[in-house]
CSV table of C-alpha atoms in Angstrom, one decimal:
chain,number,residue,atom,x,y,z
J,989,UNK,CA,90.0,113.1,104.8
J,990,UNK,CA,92.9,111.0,106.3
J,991,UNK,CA,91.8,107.8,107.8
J,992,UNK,CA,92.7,103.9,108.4
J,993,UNK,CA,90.9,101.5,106.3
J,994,UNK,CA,91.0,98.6,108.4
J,995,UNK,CA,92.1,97.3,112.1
J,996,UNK,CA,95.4,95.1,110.5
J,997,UNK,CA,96.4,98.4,108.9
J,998,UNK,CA,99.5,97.9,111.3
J,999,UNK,CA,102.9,96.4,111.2
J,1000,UNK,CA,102.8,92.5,112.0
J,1001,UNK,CA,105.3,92.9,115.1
J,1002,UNK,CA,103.0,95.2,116.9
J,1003,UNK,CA,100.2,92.3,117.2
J,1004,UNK,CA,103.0,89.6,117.8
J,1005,UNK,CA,104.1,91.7,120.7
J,1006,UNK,CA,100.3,92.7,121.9
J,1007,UNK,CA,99.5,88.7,121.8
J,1008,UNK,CA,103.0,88.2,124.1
J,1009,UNK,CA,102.0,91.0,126.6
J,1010,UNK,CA,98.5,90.0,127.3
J,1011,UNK,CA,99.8,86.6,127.5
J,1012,UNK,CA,103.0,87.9,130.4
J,1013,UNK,CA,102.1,91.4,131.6
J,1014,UNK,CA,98.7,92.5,131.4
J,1015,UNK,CA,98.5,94.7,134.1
J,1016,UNK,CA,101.7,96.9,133.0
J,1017,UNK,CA,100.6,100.4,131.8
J,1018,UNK,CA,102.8,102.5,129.5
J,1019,UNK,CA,103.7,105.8,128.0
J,1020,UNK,CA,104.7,107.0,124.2
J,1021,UNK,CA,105.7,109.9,123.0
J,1022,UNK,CA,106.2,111.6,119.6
J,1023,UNK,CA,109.2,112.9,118.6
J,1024,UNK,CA,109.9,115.4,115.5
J,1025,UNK,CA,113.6,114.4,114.7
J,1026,UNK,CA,113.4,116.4,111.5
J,1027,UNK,CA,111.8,119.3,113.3
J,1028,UNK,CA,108.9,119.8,110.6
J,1029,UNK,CA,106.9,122.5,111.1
J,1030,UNK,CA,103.3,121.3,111.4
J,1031,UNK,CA,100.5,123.9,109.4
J,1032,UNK,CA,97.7,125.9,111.6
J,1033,UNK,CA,94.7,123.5,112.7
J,1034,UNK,CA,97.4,120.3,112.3
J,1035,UNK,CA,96.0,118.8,115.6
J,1036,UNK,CA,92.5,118.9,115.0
J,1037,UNK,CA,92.5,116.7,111.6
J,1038,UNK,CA,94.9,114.5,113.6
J,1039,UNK,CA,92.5,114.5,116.7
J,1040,UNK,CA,89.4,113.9,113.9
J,1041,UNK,CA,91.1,110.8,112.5
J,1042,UNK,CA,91.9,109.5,116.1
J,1043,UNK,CA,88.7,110.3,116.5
J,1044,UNK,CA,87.7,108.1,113.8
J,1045,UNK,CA,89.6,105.1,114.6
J,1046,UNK,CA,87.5,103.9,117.1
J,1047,UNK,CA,84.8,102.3,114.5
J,1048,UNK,CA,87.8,100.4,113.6
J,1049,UNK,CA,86.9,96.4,114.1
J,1050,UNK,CA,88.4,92.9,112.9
J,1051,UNK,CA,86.1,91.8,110.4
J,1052,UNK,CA,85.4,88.1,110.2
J,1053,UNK,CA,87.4,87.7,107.3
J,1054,UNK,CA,90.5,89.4,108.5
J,1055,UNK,CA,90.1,87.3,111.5
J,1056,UNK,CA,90.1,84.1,109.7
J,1057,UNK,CA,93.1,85.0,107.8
J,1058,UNK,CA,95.5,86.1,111.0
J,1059,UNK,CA,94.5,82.6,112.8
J,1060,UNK,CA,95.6,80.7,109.3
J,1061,UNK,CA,98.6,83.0,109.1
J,1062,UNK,CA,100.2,82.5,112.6
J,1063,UNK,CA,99.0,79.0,114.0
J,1064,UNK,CA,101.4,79.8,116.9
J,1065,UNK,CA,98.9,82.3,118.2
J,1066,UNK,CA,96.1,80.7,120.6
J,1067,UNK,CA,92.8,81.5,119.5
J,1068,UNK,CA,91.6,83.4,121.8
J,1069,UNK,CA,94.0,86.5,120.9
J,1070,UNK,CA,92.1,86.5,117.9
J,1071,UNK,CA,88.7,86.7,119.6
J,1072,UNK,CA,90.2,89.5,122.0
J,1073,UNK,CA,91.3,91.1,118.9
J,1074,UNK,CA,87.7,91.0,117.7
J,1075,UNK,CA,86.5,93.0,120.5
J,1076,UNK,CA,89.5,95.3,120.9
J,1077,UNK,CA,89.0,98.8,120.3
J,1078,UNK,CA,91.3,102.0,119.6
J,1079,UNK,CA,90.3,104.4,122.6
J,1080,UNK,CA,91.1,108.2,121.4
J,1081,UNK,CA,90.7,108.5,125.2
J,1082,UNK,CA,94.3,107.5,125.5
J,1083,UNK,CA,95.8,109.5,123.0
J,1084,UNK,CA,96.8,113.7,124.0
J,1085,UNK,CA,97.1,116.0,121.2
J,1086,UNK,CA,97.9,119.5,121.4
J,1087,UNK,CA,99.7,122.1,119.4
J,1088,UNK,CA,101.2,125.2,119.8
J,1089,UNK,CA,102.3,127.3,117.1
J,1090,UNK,CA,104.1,124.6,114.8
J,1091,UNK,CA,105.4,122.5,117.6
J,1092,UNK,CA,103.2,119.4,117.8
J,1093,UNK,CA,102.8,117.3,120.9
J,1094,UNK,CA,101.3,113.6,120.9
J,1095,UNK,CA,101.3,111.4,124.1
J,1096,UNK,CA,99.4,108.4,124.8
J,1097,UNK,CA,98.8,106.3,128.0
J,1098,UNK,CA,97.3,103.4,129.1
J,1099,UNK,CA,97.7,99.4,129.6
J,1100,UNK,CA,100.3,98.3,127.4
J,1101,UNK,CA,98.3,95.6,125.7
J,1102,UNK,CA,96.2,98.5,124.7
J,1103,UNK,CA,98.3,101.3,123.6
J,1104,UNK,CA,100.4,98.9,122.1
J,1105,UNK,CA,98.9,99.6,118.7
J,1106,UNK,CA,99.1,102.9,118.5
J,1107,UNK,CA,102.0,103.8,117.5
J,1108,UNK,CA,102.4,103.0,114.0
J,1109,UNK,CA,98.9,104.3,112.8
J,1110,UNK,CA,99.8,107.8,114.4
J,1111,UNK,CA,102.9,107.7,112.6
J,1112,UNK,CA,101.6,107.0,109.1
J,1113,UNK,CA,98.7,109.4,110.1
J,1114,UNK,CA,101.0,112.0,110.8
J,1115,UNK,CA,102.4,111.9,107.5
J,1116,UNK,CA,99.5,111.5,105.1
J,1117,UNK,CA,98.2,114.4,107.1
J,1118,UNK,CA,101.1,116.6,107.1
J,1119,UNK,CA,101.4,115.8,103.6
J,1120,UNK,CA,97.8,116.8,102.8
J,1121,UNK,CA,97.5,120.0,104.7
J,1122,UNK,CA,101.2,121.4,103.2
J,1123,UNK,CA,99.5,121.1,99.9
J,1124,UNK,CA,102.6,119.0,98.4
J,1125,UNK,CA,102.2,117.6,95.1
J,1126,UNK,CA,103.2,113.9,94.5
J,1127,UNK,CA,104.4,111.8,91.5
J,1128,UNK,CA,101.4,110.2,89.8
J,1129,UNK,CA,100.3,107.1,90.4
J,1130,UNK,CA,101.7,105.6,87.4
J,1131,UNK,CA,105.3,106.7,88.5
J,1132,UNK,CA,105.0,105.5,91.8
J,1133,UNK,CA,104.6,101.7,90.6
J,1134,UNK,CA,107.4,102.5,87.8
J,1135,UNK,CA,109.1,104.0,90.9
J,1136,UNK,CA,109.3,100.6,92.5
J,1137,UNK,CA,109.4,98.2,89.6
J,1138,UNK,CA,112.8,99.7,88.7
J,1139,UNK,CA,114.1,98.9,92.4
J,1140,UNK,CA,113.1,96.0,92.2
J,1141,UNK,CA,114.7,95.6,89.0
J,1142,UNK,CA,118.0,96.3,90.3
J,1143,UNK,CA,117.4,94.1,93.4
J,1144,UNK,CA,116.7,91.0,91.3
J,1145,UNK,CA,120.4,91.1,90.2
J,1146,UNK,CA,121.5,91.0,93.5
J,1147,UNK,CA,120.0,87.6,94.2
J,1148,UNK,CA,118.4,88.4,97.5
J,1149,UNK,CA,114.7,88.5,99.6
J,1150,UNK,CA,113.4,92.0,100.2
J,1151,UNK,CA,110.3,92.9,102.5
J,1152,UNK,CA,108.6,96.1,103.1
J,1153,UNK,CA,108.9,97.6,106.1
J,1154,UNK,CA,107.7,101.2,105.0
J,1155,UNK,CA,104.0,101.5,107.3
J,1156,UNK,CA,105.0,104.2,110.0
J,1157,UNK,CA,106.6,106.9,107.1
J,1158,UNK,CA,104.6,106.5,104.4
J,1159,UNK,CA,103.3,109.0,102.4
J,1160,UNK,CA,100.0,108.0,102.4
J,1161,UNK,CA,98.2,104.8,102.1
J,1162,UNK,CA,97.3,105.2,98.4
J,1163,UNK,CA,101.3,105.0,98.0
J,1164,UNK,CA,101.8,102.1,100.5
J,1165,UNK,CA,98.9,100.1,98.3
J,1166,UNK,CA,100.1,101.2,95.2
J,1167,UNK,CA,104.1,99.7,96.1
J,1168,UNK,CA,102.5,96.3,97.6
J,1169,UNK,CA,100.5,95.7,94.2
J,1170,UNK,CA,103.5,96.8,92.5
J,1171,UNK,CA,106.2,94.5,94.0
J,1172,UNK,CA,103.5,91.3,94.7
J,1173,UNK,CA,103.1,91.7,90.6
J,1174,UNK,CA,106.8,91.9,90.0
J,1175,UNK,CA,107.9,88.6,88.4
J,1176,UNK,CA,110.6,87.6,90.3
J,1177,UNK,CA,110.9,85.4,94.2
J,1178,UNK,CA,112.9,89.1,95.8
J,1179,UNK,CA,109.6,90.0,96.9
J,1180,UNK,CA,108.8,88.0,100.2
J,1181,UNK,CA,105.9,90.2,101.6
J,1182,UNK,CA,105.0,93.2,104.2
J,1183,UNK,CA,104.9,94.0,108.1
J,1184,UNK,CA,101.7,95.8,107.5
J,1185,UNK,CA,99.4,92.8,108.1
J,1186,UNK,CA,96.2,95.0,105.7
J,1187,UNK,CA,98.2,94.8,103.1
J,1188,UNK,CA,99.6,91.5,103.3
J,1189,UNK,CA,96.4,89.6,103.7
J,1190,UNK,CA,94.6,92.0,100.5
J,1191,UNK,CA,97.7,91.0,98.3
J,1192,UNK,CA,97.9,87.5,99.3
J,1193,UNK,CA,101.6,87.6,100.9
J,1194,UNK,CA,103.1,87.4,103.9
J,1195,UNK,CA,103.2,89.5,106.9
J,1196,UNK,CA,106.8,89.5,108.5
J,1197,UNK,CA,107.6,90.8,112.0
J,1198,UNK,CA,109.1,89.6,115.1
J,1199,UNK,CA,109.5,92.0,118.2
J,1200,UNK,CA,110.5,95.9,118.8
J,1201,UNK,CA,112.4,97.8,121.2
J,1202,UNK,CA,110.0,98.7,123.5
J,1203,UNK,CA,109.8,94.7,124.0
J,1204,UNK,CA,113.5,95.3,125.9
J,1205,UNK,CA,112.8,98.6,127.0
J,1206,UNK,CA,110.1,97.4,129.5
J,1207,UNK,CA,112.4,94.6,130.0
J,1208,UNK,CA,114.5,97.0,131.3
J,1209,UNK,CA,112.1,98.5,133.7
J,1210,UNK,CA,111.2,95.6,135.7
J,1211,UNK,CA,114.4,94.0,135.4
J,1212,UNK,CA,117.0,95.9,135.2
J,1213,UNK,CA,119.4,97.0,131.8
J,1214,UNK,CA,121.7,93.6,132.9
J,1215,UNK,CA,118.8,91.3,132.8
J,1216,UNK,CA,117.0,93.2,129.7
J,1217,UNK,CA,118.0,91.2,126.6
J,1218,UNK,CA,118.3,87.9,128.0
J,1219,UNK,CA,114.7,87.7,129.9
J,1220,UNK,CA,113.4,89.7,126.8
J,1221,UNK,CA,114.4,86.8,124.6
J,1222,UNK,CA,113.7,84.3,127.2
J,1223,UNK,CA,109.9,85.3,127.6
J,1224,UNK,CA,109.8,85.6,124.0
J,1225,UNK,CA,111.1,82.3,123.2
J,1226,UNK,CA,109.0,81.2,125.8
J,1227,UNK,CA,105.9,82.3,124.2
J,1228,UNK,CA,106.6,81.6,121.1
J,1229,UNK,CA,108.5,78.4,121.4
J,1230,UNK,CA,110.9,78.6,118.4
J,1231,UNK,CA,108.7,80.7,115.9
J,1232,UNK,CA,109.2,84.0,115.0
J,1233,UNK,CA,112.7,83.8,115.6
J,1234,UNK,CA,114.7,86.8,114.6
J,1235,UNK,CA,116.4,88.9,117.7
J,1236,UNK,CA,116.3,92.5,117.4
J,1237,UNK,CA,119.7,93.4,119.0
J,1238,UNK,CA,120.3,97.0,119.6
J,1239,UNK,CA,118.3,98.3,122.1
J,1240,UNK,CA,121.2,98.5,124.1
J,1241,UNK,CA,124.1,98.2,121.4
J,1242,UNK,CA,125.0,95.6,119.9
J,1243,UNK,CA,127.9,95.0,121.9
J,1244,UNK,CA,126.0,94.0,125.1
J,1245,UNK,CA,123.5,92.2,123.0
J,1246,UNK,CA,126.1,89.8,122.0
J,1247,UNK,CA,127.1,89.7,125.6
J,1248,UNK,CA,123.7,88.7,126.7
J,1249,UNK,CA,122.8,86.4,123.6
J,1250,UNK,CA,124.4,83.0,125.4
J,1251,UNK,CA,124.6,79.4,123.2
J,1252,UNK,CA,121.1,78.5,123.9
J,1253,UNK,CA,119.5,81.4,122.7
J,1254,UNK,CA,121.8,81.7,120.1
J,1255,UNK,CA,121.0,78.4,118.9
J,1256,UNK,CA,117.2,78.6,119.5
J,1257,UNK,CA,116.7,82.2,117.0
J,1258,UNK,CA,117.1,82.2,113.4
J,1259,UNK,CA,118.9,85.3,113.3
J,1260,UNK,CA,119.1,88.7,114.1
J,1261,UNK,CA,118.0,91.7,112.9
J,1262,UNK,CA,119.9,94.8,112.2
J,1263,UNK,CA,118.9,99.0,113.2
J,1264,UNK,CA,121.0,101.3,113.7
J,1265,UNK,CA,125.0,101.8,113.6
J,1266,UNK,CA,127.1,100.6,110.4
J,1267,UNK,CA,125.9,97.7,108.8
J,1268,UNK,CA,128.9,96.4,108.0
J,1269,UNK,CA,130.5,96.3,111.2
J,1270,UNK,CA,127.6,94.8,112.5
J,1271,UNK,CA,128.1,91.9,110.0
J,1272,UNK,CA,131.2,91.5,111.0
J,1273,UNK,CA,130.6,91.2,115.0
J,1274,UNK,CA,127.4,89.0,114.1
J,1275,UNK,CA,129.4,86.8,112.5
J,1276,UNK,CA,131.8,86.6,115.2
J,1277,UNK,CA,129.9,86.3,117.7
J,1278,UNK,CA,128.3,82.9,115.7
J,1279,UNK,CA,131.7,81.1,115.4
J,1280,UNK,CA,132.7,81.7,119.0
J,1281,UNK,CA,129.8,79.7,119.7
J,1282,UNK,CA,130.6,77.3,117.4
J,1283,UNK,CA,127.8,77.7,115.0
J,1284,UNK,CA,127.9,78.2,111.3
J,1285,UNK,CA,126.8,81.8,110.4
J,1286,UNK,CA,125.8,80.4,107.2
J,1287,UNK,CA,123.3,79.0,108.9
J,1288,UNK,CA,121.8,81.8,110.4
J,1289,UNK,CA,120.8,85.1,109.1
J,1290,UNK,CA,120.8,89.4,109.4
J,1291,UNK,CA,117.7,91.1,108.7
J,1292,UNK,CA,118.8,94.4,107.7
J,1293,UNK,CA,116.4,97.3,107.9
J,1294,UNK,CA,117.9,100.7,108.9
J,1295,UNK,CA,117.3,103.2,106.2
J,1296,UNK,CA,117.8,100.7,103.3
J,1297,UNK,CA,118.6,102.0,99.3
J,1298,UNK,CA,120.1,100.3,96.5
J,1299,UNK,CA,123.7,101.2,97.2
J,1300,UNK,CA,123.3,100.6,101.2
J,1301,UNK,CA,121.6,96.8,100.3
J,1302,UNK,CA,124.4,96.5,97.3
J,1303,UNK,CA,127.6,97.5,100.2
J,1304,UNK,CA,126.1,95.1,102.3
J,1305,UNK,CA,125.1,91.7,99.8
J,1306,UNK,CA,128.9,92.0,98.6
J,1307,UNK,CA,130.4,91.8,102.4
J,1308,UNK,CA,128.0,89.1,103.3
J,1309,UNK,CA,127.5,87.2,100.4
J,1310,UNK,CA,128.9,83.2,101.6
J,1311,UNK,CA,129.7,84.2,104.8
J,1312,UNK,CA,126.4,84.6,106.6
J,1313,UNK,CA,122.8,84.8,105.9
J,1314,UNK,CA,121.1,88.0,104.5
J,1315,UNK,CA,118.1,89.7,103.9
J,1316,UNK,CA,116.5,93.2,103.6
J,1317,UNK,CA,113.6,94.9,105.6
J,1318,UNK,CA,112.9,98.6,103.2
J,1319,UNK,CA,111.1,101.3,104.4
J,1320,UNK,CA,110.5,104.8,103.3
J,1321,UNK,CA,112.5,104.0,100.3
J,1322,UNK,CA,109.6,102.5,98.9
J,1323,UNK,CA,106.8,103.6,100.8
J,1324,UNK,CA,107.9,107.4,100.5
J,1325,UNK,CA,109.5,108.2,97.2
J,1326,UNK,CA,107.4,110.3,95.9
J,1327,UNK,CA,109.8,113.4,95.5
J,1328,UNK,CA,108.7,115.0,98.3
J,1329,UNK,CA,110.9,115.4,101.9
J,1330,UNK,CA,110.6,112.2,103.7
J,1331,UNK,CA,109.8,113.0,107.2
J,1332,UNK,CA,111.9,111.8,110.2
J,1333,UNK,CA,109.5,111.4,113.0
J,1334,UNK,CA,109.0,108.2,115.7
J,1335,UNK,CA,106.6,107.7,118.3
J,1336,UNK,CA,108.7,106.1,120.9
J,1337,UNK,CA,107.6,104.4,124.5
J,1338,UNK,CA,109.2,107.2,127.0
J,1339,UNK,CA,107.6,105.4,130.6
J,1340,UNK,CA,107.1,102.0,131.4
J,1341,UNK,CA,105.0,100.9,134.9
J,1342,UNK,CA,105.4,97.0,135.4
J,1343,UNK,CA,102.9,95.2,138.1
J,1344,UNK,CA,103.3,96.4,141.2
J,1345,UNK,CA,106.1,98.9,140.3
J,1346,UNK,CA,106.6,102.7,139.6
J,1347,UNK,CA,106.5,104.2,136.8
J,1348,UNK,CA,110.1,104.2,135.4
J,1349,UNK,CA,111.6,106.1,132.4
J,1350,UNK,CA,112.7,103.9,129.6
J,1351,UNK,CA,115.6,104.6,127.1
J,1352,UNK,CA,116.9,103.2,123.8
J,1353,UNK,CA,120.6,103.0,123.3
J,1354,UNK,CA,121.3,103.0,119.8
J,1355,UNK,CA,124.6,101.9,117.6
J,1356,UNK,CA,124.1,105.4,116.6
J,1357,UNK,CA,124.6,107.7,119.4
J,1358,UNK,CA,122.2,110.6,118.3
J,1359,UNK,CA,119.7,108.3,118.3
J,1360,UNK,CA,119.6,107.4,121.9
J,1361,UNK,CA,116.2,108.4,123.3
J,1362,UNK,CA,114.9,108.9,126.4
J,1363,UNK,CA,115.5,110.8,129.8
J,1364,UNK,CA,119.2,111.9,129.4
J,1365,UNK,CA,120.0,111.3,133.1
J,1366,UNK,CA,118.2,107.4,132.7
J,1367,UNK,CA,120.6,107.4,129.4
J,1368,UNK,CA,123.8,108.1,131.3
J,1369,UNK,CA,122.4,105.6,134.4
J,1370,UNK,CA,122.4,103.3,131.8
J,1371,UNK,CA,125.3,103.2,130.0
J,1372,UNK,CA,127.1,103.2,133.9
J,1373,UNK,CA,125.3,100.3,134.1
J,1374,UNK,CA,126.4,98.3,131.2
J,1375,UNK,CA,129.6,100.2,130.9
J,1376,UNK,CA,129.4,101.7,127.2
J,1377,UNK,CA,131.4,104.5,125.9
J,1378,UNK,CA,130.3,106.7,123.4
């Protein structure tokens, strides 16, 4: 039976972001939603094996080991996330299954600091169950780590750093191990470690993660789209004070990112990291944007990570290479190649209800247009508001 082995069996950001909202808004409450962007049609009885492994995540606690390794790991945490962390747990309570023929619904609500870590666990559960119930056979173990030794390989040669970022699409977490083990052994520095924390601390690597769009999304509902990236980074920075310092930047395009990203925060983040929209282009306006501030992009850096393979991270190294800083977040390019359909599914927050407010629709506004998400009508009151044409 599918289930989660441990508590830290999660991507890094998702704690990062849980430490910085019980820290700024713990009364906020907040609403996800799955959504089946490859429209895969889930098997008879789907929702009950989901709803039992749900179900089962609620024995989940920190251990006292795991909890000594996250306060080594991140100093800039206080210590008494980590004891809150000890005593959190996952409430199925929160999370609404139901299914209807082979249309699958998942919804959960609840204080953000809570539901916060849900997301990426009902991904990845999704898919080792989907893939279990279909019956679809795998490569063997043995040619999942040849699999990934033979990226890596070809990645050496291309004089880079290279994290996994393949948690929420996985095909299961036999695959996810067997990848870590695989690339931690590889004998090269390309490998520089994993967002899922589990993982990270069992193969003695690092876990990497900053922040993720619902960060700016419920930005965006208690102050406004024009006021979203800069107090988002503000209350960041202000939290973290310098560390963990790469911007995600296209949570309302890129293009009124860069508005919004003035010379202090510029200066004060390492980087930025890269989603959605042409990678190259993005480059290109990044390193614009440094020099008209007068800062060497050399000194900065792009963390790609939007559907990553060898000739996407190849395009990319050549256009960048001495002109700006570079490296590479890969997903379900190593955590799913298995020769099965990789499935295209997110779990995305949909409703946001700051202290003291409504509860207000949130959107995403991509660099790719068909993967805005969100109410339509807040979609089009957005992009009024910040004046984008697409």
């Amino acid at each position: 039976m599918t289930q989660l082995v441990s508590i830290l069996d999660n991507d890094f950001y998702k704690f990062t972001m849980q430490y910085a909202v019980s820290k700024l808004f713990p009364k906020a409450l907040a609403k996800y939603q799955f959504i089946n962007r490859g429209e895969h049609q889930f098997p008879e009885g789907f929702d009950n094996k989901l709803k039992e492994a749900i179900s089962d995540m609620a024995q989940l606690k920190l251990t006292q080991g795991e909890k000594k390794y996250f306060k080594d790991t991140c100093p800039y945490i206080d210590p008494i996330y980590f004891d809150f962390l000890q005593g959190y747990r996952y409430d199925p309570a929160e999370v609404n299954i139901q299914q209807v023929g082979h249309n699958l619904t998942v919804e959960v609500q609840g204080y953000w600091y809570r539901t916060i870590l849900w997301e990426v666990p009902i991904m990845s559960l999704i898919c080792e169950t989907y893939y279990e119930m279909t019956g679809a056979q795998r490569v063997a173990n043995d040619e999942v780590c040849v699999i990934a030794e033979s990226k890596m390989d070809k990645y050496d040669k291309l004089n880079i750093t290279i994290a996994d970022f393949g948690t929420r699409r996985r095909h299961s977490y036999q695959v996810h191990d067997l990848v870590i083990k695989t690339l931690k052994q590889h004998p090269t520095k390309t490998f520089i470690g994993t967002s899922n924390v589990h993982l990270a601390m069992k193969y003695d690597t690092t876990p990497i993660g900053t922040h993720a769009h619902e960060w700016f999304m419920f930005h965006a509902a208690k102050y406004g789209y024009k006021m979203a990236n800069l107090l988002s980074l503000e209350h960041w920075s202000e939290v973290y004070r310098g560390d963990l310092g790469i911007a995600l930047s296209d949570t309302y395009t890129t293009e009124v990112f860069f508005k919004q990203f003035d010379k202090k925060l510029t200066k004060l983040f390492d980087g930025v990291r890269h989603d959605s929209g042409d990678p190259i282009e993005f480059a290109q306006l990044t390193i614009d944007h440094y020099k008209s501030q007068g800062i060497d992009p050399r000194s900065k850096s792009i963390i790609f990570s939007d559907g990553l393979d060898y000739d996407k991270v190849e395009t990319i190294v050549r256009f960048c290479e001495g002109k700006i800083g570079h490296s590479f977040g890969i997903g379900t390019d190593f955590t799913n190649d298995v020769g099965l359909e990789r499935m295209n599914i997110v779990v995305k927050m949909v409703e946001a209800q700051p202290e003291g407010g409504p509860w207000t629709d949130v959107i995403k506004l991509s660099d790719e247009p068909n993967k805005h998400t969100g109410n339509k009508d807040e979609i089009n009151l957005a992009k009024s508001v910040l004046n984008i044409n697409d």
